[in-house]
Short mmCIF file of N, CA, C and O in Angstrom, two decimals:
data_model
loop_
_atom_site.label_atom_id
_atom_site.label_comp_id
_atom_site.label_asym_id
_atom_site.label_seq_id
_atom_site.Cartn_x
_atom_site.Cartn_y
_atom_site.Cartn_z
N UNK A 297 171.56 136.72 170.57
CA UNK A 297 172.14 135.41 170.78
C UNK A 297 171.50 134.81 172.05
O UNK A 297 171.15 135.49 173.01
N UNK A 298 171.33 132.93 171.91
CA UNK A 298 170.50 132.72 173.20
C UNK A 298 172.18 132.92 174.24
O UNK A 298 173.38 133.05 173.99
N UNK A 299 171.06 132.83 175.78
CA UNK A 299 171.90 132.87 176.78
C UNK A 299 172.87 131.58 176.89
O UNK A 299 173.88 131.55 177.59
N UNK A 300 172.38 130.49 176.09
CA UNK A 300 173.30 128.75 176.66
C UNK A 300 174.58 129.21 175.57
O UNK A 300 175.64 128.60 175.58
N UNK A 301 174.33 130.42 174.58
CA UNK A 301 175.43 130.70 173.42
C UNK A 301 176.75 131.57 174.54
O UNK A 301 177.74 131.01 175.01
N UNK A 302 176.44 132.82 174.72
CA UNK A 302 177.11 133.48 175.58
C UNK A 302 177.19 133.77 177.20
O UNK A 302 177.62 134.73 177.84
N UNK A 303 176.60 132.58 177.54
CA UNK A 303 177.15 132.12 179.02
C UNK A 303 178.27 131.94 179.22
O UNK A 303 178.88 132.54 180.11
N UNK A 304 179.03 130.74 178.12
CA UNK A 304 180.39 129.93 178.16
C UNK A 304 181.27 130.74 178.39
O UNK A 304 182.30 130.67 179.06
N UNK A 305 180.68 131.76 177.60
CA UNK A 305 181.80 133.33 177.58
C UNK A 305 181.80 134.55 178.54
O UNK A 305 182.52 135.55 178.59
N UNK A 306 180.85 134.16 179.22
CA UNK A 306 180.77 135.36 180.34
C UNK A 306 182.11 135.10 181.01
O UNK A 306 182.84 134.15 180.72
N UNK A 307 182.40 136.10 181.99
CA UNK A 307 183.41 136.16 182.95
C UNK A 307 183.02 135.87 184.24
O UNK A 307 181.92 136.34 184.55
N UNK A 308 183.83 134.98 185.42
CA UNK A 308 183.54 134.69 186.04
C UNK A 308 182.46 135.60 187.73
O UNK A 308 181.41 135.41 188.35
N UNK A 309 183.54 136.46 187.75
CA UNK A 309 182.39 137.92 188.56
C UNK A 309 180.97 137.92 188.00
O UNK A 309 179.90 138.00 188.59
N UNK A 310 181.21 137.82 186.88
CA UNK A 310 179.62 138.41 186.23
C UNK A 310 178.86 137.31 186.28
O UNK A 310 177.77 137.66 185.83
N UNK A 311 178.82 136.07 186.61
CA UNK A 311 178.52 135.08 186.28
C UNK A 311 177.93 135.05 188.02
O UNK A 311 176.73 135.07 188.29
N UNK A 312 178.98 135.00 189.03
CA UNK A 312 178.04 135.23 190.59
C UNK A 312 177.52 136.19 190.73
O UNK A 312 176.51 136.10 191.43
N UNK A 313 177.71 136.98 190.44
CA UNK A 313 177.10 138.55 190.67
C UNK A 313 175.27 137.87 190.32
O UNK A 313 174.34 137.72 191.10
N UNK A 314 175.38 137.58 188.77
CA UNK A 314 174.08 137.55 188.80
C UNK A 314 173.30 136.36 189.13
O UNK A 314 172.16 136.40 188.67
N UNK A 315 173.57 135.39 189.76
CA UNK A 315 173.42 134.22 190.32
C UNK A 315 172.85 134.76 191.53
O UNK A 315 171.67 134.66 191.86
N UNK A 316 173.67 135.27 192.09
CA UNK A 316 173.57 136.21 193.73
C UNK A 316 172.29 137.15 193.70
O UNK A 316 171.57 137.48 194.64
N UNK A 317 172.22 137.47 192.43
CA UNK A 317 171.25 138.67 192.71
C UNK A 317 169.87 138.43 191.47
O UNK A 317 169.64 139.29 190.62
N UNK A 318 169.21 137.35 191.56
CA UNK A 318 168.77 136.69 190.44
C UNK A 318 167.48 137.76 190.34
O UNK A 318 167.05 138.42 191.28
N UNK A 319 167.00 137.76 189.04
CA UNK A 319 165.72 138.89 188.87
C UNK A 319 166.31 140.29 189.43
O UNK A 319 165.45 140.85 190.11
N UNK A 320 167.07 140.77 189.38
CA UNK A 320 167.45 142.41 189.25
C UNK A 320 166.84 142.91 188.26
O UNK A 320 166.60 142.54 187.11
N UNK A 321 166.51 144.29 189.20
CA UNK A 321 165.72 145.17 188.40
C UNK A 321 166.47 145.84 187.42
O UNK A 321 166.07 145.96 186.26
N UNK A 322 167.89 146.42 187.96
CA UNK A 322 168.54 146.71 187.59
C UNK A 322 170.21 145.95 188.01
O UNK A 322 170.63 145.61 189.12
N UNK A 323 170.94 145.88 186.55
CA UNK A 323 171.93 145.15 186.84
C UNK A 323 173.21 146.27 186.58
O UNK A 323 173.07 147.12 185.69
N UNK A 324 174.10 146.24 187.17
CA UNK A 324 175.15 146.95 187.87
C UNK A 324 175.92 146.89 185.95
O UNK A 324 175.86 145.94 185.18
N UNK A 325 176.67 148.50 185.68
CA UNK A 325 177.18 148.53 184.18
C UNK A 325 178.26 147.76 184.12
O UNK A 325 178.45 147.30 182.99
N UNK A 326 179.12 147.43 185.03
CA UNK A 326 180.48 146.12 184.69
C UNK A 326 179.64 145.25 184.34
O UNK A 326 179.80 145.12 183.13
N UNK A 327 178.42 144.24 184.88
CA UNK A 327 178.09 143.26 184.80
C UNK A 327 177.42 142.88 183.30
O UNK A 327 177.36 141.78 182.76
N UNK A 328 176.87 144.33 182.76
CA UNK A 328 176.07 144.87 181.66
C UNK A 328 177.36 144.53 180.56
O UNK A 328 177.29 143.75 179.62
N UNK A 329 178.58 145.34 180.97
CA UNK A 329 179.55 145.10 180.07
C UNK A 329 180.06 144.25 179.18
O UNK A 329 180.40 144.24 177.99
N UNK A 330 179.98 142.99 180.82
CA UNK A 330 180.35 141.56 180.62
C UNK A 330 179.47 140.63 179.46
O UNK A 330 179.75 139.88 178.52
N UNK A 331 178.30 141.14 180.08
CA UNK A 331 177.20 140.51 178.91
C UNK A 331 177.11 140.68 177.21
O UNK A 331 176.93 139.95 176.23
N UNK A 332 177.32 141.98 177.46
CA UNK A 332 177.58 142.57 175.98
C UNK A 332 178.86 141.65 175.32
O UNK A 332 178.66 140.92 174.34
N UNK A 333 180.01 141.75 175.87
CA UNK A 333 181.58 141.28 175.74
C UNK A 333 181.12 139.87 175.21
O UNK A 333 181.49 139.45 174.12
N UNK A 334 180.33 139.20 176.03
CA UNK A 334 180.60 137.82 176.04
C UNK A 334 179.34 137.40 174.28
O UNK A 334 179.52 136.38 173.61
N UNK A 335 178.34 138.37 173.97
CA UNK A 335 177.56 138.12 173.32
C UNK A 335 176.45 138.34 173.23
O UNK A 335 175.75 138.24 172.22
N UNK A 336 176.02 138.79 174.70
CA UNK A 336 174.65 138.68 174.85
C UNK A 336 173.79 140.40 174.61
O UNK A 336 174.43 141.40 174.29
N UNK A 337 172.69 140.41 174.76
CA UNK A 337 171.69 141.60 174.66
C UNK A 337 171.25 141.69 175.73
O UNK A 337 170.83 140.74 176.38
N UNK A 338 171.28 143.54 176.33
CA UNK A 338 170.42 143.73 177.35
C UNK A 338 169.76 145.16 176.81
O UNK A 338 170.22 146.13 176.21
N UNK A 339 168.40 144.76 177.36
CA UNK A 339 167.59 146.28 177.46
C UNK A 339 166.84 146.32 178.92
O UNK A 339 166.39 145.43 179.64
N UNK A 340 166.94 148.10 179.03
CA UNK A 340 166.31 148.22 179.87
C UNK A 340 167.10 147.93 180.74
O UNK A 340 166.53 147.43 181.71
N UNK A 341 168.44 148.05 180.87
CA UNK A 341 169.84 147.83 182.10
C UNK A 341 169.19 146.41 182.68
O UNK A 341 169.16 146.31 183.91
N UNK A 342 168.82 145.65 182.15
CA UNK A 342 168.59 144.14 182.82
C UNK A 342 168.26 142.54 181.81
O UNK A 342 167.99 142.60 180.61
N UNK A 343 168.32 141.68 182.32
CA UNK A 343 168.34 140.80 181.16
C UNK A 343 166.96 140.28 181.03
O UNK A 343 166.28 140.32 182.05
N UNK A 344 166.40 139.78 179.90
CA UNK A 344 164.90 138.96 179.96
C UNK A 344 164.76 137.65 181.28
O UNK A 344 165.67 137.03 181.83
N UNK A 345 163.38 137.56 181.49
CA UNK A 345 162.94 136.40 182.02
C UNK A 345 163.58 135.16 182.05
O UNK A 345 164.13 134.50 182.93
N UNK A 346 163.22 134.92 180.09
CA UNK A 346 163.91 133.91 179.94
C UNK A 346 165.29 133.45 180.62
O UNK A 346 165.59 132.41 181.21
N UNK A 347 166.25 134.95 180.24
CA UNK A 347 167.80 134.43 180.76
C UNK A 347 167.47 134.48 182.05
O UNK A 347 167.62 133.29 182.30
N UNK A 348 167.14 134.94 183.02
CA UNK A 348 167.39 134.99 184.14
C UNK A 348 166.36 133.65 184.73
O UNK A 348 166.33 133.54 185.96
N UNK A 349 165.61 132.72 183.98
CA UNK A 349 165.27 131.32 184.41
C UNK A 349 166.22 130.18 184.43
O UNK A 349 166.49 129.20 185.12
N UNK A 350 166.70 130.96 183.02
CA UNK A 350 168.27 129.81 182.71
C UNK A 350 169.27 129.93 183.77
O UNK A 350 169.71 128.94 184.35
N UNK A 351 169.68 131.31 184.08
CA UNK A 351 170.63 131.84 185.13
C UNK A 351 169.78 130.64 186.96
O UNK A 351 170.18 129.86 187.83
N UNK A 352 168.97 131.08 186.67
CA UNK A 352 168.27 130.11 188.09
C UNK A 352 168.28 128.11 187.83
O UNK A 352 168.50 127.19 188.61
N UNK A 353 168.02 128.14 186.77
CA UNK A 353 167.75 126.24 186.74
C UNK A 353 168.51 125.57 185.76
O UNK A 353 168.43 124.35 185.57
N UNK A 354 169.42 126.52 184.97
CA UNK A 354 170.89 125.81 184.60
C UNK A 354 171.90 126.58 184.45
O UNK A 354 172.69 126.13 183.62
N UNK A 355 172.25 127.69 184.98
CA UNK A 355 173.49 127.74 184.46
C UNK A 355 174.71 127.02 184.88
O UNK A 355 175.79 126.88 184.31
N UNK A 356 174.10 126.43 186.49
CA UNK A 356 176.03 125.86 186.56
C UNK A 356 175.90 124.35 186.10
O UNK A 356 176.66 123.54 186.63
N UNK A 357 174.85 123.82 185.00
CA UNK A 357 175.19 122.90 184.71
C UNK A 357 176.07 123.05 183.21
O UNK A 357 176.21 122.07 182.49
N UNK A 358 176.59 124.27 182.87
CA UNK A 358 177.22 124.64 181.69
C UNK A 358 178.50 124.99 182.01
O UNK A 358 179.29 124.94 181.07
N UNK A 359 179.05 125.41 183.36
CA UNK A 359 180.46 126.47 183.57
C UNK A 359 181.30 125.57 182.76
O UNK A 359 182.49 125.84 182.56
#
């Protein structure tokens, strides 16, 4: 699923966490959780490029 699908649904922690910590190599397993929960796919304990461009140049135009 794209990230603009299961953003809406993330939880709010998980949502600064990775804002705060943009391009992690590795992302912390609550935060992993959240992602999964809300919709999304991770490999490799971290999210793609792509999401983490969206996470940088829009996500808070979606909260």
């Amino acid at each position: 699923m794209e990230i603009h699908l299961w953003w809406l649904e993330l939880d709010l922690p998980a949502k600064e966490w990775l804002r705060e910590n943009l391009e992690a190599e590795a992302v912390p397993e609550h935060v992993l959780a959240a992602v999964r929960a809300a919709g999304g796919e991770v490999a490799n304990g971290t999210l793609t490029g792509r999401e983490w461009n969206f996470i940088e140049t829009q996500s808070e135009f979606v909260d």
